[in-house]
mmCIF file of C-alpha atoms and ligand atoms in Angstrom:
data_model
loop_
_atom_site.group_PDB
_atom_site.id
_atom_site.type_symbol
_atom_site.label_atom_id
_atom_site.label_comp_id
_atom_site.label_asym_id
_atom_site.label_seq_id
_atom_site.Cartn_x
_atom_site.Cartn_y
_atom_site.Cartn_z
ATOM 1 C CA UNK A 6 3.044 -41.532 65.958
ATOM 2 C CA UNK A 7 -0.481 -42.060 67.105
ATOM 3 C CA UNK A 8 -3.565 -40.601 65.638
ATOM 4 C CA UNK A 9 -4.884 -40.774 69.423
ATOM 5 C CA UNK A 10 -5.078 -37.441 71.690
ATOM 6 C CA UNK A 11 -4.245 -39.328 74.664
ATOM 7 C CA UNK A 12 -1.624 -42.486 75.332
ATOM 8 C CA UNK A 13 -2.632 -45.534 75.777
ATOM 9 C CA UNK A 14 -3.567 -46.146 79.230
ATOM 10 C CA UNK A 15 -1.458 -48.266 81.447
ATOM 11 C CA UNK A 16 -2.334 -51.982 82.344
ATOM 12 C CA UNK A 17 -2.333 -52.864 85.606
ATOM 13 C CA UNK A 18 -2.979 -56.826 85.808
ATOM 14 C CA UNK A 19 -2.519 -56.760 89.768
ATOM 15 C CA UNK A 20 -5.377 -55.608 92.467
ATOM 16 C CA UNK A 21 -1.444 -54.620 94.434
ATOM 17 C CA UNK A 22 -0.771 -52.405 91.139
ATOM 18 C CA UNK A 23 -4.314 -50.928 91.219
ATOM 19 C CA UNK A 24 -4.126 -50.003 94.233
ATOM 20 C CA UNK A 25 -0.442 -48.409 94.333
ATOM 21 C CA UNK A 26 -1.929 -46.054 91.027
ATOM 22 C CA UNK A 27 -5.307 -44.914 92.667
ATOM 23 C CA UNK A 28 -3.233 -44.475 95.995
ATOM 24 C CA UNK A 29 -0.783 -42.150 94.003
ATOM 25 C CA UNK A 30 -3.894 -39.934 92.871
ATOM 26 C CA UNK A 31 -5.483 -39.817 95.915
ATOM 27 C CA UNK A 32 -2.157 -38.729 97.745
ATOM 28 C CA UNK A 33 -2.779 -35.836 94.921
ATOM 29 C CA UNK A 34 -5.706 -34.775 95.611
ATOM 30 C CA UNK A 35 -7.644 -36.238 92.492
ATOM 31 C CA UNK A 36 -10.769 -38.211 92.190
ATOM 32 C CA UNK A 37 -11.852 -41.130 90.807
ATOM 33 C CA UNK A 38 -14.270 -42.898 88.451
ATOM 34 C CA UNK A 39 -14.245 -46.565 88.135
ATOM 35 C CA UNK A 40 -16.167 -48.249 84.210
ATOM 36 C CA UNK A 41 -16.440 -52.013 84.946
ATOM 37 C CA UNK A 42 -16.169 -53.673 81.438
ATOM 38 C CA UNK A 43 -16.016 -57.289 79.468
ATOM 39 C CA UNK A 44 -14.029 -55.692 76.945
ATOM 40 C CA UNK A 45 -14.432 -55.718 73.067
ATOM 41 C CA UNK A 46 -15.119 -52.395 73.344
ATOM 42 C CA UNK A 47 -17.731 -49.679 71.511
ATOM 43 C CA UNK A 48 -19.035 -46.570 71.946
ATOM 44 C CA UNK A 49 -21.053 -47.287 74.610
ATOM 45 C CA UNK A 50 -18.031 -48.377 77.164
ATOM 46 C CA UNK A 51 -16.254 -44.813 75.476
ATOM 47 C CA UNK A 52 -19.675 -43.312 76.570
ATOM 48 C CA UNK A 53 -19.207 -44.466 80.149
ATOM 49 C CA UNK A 54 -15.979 -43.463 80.070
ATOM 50 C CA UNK A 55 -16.561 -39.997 78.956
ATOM 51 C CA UNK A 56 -19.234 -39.956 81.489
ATOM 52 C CA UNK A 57 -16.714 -40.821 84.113
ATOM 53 C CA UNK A 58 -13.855 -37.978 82.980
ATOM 54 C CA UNK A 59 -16.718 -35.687 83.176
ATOM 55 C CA UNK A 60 -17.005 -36.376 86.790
ATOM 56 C CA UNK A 61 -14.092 -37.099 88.179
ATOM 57 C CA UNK A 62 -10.431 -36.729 87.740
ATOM 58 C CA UNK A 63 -9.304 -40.096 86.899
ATOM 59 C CA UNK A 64 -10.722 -43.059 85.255
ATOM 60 C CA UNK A 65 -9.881 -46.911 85.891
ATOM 61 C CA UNK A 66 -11.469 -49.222 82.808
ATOM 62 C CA UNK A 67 -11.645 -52.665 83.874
ATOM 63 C CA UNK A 68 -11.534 -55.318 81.618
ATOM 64 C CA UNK A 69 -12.314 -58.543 83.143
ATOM 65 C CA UNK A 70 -14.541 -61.532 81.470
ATOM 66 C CA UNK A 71 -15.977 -62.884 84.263
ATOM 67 C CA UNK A 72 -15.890 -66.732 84.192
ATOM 68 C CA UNK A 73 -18.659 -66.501 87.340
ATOM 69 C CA UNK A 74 -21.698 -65.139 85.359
ATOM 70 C CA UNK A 75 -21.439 -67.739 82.407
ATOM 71 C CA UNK A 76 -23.117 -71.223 82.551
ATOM 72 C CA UNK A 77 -21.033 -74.116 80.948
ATOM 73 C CA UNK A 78 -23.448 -73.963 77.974
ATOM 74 C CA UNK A 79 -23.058 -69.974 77.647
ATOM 75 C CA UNK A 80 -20.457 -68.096 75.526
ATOM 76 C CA UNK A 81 -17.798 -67.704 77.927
ATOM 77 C CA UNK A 82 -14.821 -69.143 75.218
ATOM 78 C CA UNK A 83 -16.224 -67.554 71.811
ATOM 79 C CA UNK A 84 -16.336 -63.999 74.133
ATOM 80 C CA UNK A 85 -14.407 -61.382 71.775
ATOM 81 C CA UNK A 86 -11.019 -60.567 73.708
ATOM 82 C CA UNK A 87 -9.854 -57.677 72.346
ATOM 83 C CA UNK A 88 -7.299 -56.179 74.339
ATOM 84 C CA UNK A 89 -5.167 -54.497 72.032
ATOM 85 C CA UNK A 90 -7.653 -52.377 70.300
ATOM 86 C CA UNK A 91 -9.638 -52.154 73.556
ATOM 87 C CA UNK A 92 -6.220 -49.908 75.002
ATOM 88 C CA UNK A 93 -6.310 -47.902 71.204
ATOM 89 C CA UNK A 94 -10.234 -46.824 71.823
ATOM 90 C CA UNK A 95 -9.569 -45.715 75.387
ATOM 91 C CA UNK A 96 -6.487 -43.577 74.222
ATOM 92 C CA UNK A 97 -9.057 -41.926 72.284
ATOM 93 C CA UNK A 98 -11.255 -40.793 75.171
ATOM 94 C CA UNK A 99 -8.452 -40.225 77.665
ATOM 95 C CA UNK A 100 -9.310 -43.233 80.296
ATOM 96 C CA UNK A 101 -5.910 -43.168 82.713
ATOM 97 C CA UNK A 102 -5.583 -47.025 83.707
ATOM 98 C CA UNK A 103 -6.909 -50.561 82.369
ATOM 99 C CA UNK A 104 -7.258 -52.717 84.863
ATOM 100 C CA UNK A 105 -7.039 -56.160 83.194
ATOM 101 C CA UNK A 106 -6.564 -59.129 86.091
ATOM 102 C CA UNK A 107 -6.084 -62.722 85.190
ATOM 103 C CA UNK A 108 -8.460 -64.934 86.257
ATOM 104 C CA UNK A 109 -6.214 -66.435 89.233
ATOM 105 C CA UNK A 110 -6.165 -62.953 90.659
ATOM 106 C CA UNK A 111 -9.622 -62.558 90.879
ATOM 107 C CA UNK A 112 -10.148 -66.113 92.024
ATOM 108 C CA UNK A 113 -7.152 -67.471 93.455
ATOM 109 C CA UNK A 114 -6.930 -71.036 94.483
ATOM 110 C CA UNK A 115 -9.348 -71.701 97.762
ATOM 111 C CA UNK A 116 -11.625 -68.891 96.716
ATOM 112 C CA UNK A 117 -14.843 -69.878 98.445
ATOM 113 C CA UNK A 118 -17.403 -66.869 98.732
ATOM 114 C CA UNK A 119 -19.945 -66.022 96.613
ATOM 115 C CA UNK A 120 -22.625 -62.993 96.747
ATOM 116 C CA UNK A 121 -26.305 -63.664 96.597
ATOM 117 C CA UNK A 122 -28.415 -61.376 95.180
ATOM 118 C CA UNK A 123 -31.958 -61.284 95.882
ATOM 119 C CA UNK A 124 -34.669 -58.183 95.445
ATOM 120 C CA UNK A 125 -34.140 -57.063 92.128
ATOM 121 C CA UNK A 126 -32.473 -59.965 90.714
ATOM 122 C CA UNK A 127 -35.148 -61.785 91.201
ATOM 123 C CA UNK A 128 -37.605 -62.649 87.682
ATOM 124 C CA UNK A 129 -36.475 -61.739 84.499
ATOM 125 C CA UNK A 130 -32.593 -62.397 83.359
ATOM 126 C CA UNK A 131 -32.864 -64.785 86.538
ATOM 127 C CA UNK A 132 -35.208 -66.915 85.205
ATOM 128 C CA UNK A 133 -33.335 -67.576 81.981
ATOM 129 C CA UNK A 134 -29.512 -67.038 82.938
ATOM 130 C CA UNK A 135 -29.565 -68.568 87.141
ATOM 131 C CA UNK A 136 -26.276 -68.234 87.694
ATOM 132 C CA UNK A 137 -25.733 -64.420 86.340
ATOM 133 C CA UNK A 138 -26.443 -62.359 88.683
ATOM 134 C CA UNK A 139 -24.402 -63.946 91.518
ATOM 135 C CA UNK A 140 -21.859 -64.235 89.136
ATOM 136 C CA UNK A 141 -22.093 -60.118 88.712
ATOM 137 C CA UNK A 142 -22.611 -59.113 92.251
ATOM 138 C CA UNK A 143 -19.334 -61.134 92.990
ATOM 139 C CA UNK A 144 -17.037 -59.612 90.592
ATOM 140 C CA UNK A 145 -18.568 -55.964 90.864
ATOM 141 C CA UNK A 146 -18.492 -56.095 94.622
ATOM 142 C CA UNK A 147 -14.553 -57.560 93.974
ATOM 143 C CA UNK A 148 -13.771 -54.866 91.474
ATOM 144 C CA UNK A 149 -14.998 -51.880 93.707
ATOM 145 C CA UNK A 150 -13.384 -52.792 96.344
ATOM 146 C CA UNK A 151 -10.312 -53.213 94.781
ATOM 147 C CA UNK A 152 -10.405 -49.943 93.180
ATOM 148 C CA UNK A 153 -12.177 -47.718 96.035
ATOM 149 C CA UNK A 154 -13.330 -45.311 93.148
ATOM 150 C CA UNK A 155 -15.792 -42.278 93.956
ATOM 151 C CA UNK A 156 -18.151 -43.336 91.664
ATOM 152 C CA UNK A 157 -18.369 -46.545 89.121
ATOM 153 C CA UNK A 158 -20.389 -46.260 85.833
ATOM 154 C CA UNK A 159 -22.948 -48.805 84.413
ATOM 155 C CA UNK A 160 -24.959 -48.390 81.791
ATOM 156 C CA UNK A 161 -28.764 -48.587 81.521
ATOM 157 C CA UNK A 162 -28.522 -51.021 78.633
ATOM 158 C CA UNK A 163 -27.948 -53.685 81.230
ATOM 159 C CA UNK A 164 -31.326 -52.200 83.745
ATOM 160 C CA UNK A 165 -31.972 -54.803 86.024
ATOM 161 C CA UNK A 166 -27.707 -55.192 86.447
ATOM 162 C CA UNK A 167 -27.959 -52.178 87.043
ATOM 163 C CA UNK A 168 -30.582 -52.093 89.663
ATOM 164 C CA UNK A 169 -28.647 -54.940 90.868
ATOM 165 C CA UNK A 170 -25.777 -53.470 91.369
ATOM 166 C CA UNK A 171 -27.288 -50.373 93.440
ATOM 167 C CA UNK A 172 -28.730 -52.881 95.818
ATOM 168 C CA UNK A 173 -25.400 -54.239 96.035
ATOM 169 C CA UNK A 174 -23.580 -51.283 96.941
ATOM 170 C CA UNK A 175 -26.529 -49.969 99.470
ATOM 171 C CA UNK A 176 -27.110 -53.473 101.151
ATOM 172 C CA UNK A 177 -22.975 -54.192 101.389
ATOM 173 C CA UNK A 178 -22.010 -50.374 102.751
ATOM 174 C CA UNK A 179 -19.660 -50.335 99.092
ATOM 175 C CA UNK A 180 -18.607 -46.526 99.574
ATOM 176 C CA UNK A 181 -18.598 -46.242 95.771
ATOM 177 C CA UNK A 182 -21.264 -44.252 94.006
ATOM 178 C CA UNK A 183 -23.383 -46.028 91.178
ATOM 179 C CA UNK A 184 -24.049 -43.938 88.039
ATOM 180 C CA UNK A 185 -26.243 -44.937 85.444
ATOM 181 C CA UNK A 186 -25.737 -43.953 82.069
ATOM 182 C CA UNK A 187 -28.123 -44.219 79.120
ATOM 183 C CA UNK A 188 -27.654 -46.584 75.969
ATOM 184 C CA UNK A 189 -25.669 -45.879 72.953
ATOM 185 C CA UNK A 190 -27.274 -47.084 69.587
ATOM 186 C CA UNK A 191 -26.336 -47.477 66.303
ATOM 187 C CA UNK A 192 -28.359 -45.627 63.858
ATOM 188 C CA UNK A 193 -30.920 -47.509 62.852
ATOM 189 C CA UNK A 194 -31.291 -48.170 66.934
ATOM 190 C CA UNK A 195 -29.824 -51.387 67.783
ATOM 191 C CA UNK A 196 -28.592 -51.405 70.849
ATOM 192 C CA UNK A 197 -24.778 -51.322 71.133
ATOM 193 C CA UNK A 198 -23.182 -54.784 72.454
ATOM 194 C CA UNK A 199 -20.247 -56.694 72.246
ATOM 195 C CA UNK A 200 -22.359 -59.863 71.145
ATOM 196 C CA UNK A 201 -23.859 -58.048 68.343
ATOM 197 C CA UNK A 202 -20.174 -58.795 66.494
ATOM 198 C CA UNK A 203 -21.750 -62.701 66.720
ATOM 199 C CA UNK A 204 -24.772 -62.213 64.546
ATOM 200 C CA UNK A 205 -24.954 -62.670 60.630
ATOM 201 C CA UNK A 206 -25.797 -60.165 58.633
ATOM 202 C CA UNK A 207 -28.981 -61.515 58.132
ATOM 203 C CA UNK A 208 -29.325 -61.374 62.049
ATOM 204 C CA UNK A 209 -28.156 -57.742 61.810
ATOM 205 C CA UNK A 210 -30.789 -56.238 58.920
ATOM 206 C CA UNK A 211 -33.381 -57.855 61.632
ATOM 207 C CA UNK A 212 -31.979 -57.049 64.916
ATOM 208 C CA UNK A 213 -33.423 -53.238 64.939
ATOM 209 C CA UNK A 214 -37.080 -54.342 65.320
ATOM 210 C CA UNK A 215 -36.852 -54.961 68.942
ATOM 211 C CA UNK A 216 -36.288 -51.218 69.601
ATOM 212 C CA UNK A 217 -38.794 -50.202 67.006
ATOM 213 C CA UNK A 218 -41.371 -52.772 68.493
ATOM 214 C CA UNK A 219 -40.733 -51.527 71.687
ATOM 215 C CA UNK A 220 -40.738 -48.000 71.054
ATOM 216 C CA UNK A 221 -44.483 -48.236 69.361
ATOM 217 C CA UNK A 222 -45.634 -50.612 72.099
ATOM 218 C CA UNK A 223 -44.144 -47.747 74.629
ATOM 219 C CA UNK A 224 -45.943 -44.866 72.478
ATOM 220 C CA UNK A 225 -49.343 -46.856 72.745
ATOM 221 C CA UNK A 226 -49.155 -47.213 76.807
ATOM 222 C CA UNK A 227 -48.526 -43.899 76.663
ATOM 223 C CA UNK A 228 -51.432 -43.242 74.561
ATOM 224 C CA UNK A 229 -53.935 -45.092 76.901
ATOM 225 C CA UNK A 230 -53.319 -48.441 75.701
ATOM 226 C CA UNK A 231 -53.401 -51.850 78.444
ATOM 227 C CA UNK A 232 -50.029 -52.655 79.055
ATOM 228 C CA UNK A 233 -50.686 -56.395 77.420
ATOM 229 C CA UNK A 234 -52.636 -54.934 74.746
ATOM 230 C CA UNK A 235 -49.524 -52.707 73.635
ATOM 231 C CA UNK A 236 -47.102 -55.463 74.163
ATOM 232 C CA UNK A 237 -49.071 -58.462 72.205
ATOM 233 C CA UNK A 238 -48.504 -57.198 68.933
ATOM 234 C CA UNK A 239 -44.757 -56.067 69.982
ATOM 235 C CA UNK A 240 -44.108 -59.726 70.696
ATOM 236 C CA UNK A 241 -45.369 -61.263 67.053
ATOM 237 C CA UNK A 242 -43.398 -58.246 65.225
ATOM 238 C CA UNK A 243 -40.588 -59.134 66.963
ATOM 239 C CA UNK A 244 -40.753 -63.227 66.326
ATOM 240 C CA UNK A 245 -41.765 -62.286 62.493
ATOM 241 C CA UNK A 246 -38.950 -60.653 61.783
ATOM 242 C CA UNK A 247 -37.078 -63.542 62.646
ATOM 243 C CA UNK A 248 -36.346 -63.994 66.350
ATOM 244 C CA UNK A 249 -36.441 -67.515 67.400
ATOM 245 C CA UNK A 250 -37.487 -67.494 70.527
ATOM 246 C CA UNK A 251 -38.367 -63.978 73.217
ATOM 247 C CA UNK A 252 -37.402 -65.003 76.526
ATOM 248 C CA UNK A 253 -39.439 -62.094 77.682
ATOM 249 C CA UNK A 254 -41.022 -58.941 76.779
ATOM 250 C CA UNK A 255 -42.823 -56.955 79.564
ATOM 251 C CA UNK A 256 -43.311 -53.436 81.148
ATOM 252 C CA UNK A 257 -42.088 -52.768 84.953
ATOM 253 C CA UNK A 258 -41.681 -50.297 87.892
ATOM 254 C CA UNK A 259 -38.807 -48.740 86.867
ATOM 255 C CA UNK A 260 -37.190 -48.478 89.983
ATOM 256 C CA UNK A 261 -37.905 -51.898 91.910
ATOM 257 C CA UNK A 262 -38.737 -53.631 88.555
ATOM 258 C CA UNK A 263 -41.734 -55.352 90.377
ATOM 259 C CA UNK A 264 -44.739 -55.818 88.634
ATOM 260 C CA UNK A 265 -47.276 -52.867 87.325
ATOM 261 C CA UNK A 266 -50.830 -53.441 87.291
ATOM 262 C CA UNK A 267 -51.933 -50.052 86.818
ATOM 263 C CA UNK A 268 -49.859 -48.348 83.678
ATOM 264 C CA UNK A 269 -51.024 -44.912 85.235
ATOM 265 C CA UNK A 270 -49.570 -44.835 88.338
ATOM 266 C CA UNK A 271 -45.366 -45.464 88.490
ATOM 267 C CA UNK A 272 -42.794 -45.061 86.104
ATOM 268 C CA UNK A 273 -42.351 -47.198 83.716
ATOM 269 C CA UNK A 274 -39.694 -49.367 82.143
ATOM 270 C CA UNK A 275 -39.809 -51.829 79.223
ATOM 271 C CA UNK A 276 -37.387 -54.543 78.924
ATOM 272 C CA UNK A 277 -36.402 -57.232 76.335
ATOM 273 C CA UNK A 278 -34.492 -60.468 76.072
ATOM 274 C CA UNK A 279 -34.735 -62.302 72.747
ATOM 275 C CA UNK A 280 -32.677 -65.046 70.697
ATOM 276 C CA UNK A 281 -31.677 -64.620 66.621
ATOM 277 C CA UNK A 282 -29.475 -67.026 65.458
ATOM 278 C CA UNK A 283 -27.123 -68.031 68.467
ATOM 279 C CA UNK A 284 -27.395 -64.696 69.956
ATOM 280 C CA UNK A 285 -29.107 -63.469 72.459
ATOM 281 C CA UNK A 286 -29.664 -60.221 72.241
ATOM 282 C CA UNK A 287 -31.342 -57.792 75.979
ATOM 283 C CA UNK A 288 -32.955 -54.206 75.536
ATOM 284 C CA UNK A 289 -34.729 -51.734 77.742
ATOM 285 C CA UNK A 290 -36.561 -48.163 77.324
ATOM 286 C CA UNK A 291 -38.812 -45.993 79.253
ATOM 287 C CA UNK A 292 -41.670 -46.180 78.995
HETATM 288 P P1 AMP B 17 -20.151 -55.343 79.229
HETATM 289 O O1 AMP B 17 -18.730 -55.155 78.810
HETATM 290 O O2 AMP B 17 -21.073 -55.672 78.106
HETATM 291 O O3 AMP B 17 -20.284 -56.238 80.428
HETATM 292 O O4 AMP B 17 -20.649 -53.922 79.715
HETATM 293 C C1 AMP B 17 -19.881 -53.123 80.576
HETATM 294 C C2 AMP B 17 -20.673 -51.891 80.935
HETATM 295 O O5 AMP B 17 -20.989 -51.181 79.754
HETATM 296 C C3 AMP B 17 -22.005 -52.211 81.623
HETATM 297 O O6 AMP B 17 -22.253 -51.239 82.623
HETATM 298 C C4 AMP B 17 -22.975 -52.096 80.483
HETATM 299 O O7 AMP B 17 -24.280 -51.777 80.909
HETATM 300 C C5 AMP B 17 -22.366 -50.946 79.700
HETATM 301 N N1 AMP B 17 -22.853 -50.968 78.315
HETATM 302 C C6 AMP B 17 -22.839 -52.010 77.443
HETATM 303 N N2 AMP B 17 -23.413 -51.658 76.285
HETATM 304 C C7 AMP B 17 -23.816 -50.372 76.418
HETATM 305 C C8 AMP B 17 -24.487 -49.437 75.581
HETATM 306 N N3 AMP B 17 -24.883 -49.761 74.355
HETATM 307 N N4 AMP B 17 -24.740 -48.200 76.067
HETATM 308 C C9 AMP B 17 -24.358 -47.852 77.316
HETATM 309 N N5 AMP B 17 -23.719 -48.690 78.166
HETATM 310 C C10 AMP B 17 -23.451 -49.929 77.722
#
């Protein structure tokens, strides 16, 4: 017996598969959401998934650790693979079909293209992680494709990804709608991540503060405050409480993510990147 409302959703480890069970819908009639994952699930992936459901007919999870978007150096090995328990959450939320490909399918033997980003990848995550975001535009652009869904959801917690991945879709005619979703916390405001299940507990108590620091720094612009005034004080809180080292901590356009001079005149977004421990932890608000 399972305490789950749903089954577990079937695996499909094939693009051929994937394709033969969204072909089988469409023949139906139904519709179809696609929630590109790494796996090691939480609530936010069940989120986008519930987000997706609410949409459209059908949802395809796929569960894929990318080996493109990590540097040698990065976590790529220690990344939690959690497969079993992964299918037991989305049974809970009703997601139809995992789509879980081996490496070799993704990148079988003479695979030789790779996708450039440019625009919005550009600053930020670029200039700390190089690789990434080719790395991301190459899988996502692999992953739509192979799924053809209506729409695919992202979530916000990864912004510029996300901003990537819209320029991605416009600039390469992907006919799959991108749908942003906003960021599940935990309580106390942490962010939710698969990486947070590296950090100590020590790590843990402190890891709230870059929400909180950028929450106050966000009321202050708000207030009237100079974008750099608001964010100097963000930046020591944050290193006090026992981050070693913020890769960045600044306010953009919320749309382009280019540069604001003026806090008055664009929407706003505030974004973080900061190491604690071996961790390496990326947040984002409005502003
Ligand atoms: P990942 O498995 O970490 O690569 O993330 C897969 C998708 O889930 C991406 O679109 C992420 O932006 C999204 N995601 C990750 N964490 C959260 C969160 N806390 N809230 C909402 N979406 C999230």
């Amino acid at each position: 017996m399972s305490a789950n409302p749903y089954p577990r959703p079937s695996v499909a480890h094939s693009i051929a598969a994937l394709r033969e069970t969204v072909g089988q819908w469409r023949r139906a009639g139904e519709s179809v959401a696609m929630v590109p994952t790494m796996g090691a699930l939480h609530q936010g992936h069940l989120d986008l998934v519930r987000a997706g459901l609410a949409r459209r007919d059908r949802v395809v999870v796929s569960i894929f650790v990318n080996p493109a978007q990590f540097a040698p150096h990065e976590d790529f090995d220690a990344y939690p693979r959690t497969l079993d328990s992964d299918l037991d959450k989305l049974a809970g939320v009703g997601a139809d079909v995992v789509f879980a490909p081996s490496a070799r399918e993704m990148y079988p033997e003479g695979f030789a293209t790779r996708i450039v980003p440019e625009g919005a990848a550009l600053g930020l995550e670029t200039d700390f992680r190089p690789h990434f975001f080719g790395g991301v535009a190459t899988v996502v652009a692999k992953l739509l494709l192979a799924c053809l869904a209506d729409d695919a959801m992202f979530g916000e917690k990864d912004y510029q990804q996300l901003a990537v991945v819209r320029q991605l879709v416009r600039d390469l005619n992907i006919p799959t709608a991108i749908v942003g979703c906003p960021t599940t916390r935990e309580a106390d405001g942490l962010a939710m991540s698969s990486r947070n299940a590296y950090l100590t507990a020590a790590e843990r108590a402190a890891a709230p503060v870059l929400h909180a620091a950028m929450q106050d720094a966000a009321r202050a612009i708000r207030g009237g405050a100079m974008i750099e005034a608001a964010l100097a004080p963000a930046r020591e809180r944050i290193l006090a409480a026992g981050f070693r080292d913020l890769n960045y901590l600044v306010v953009r356009h919320a749309v382009t993510l280019a540069e604001i001079k003026d806090p008055t005149s664009e929407t706003m977004r505030m974004l973080v990147a900061a190491w604690i421990g071996k961790t390496r932890l990326i947040d984002n608000i409005a502003v």
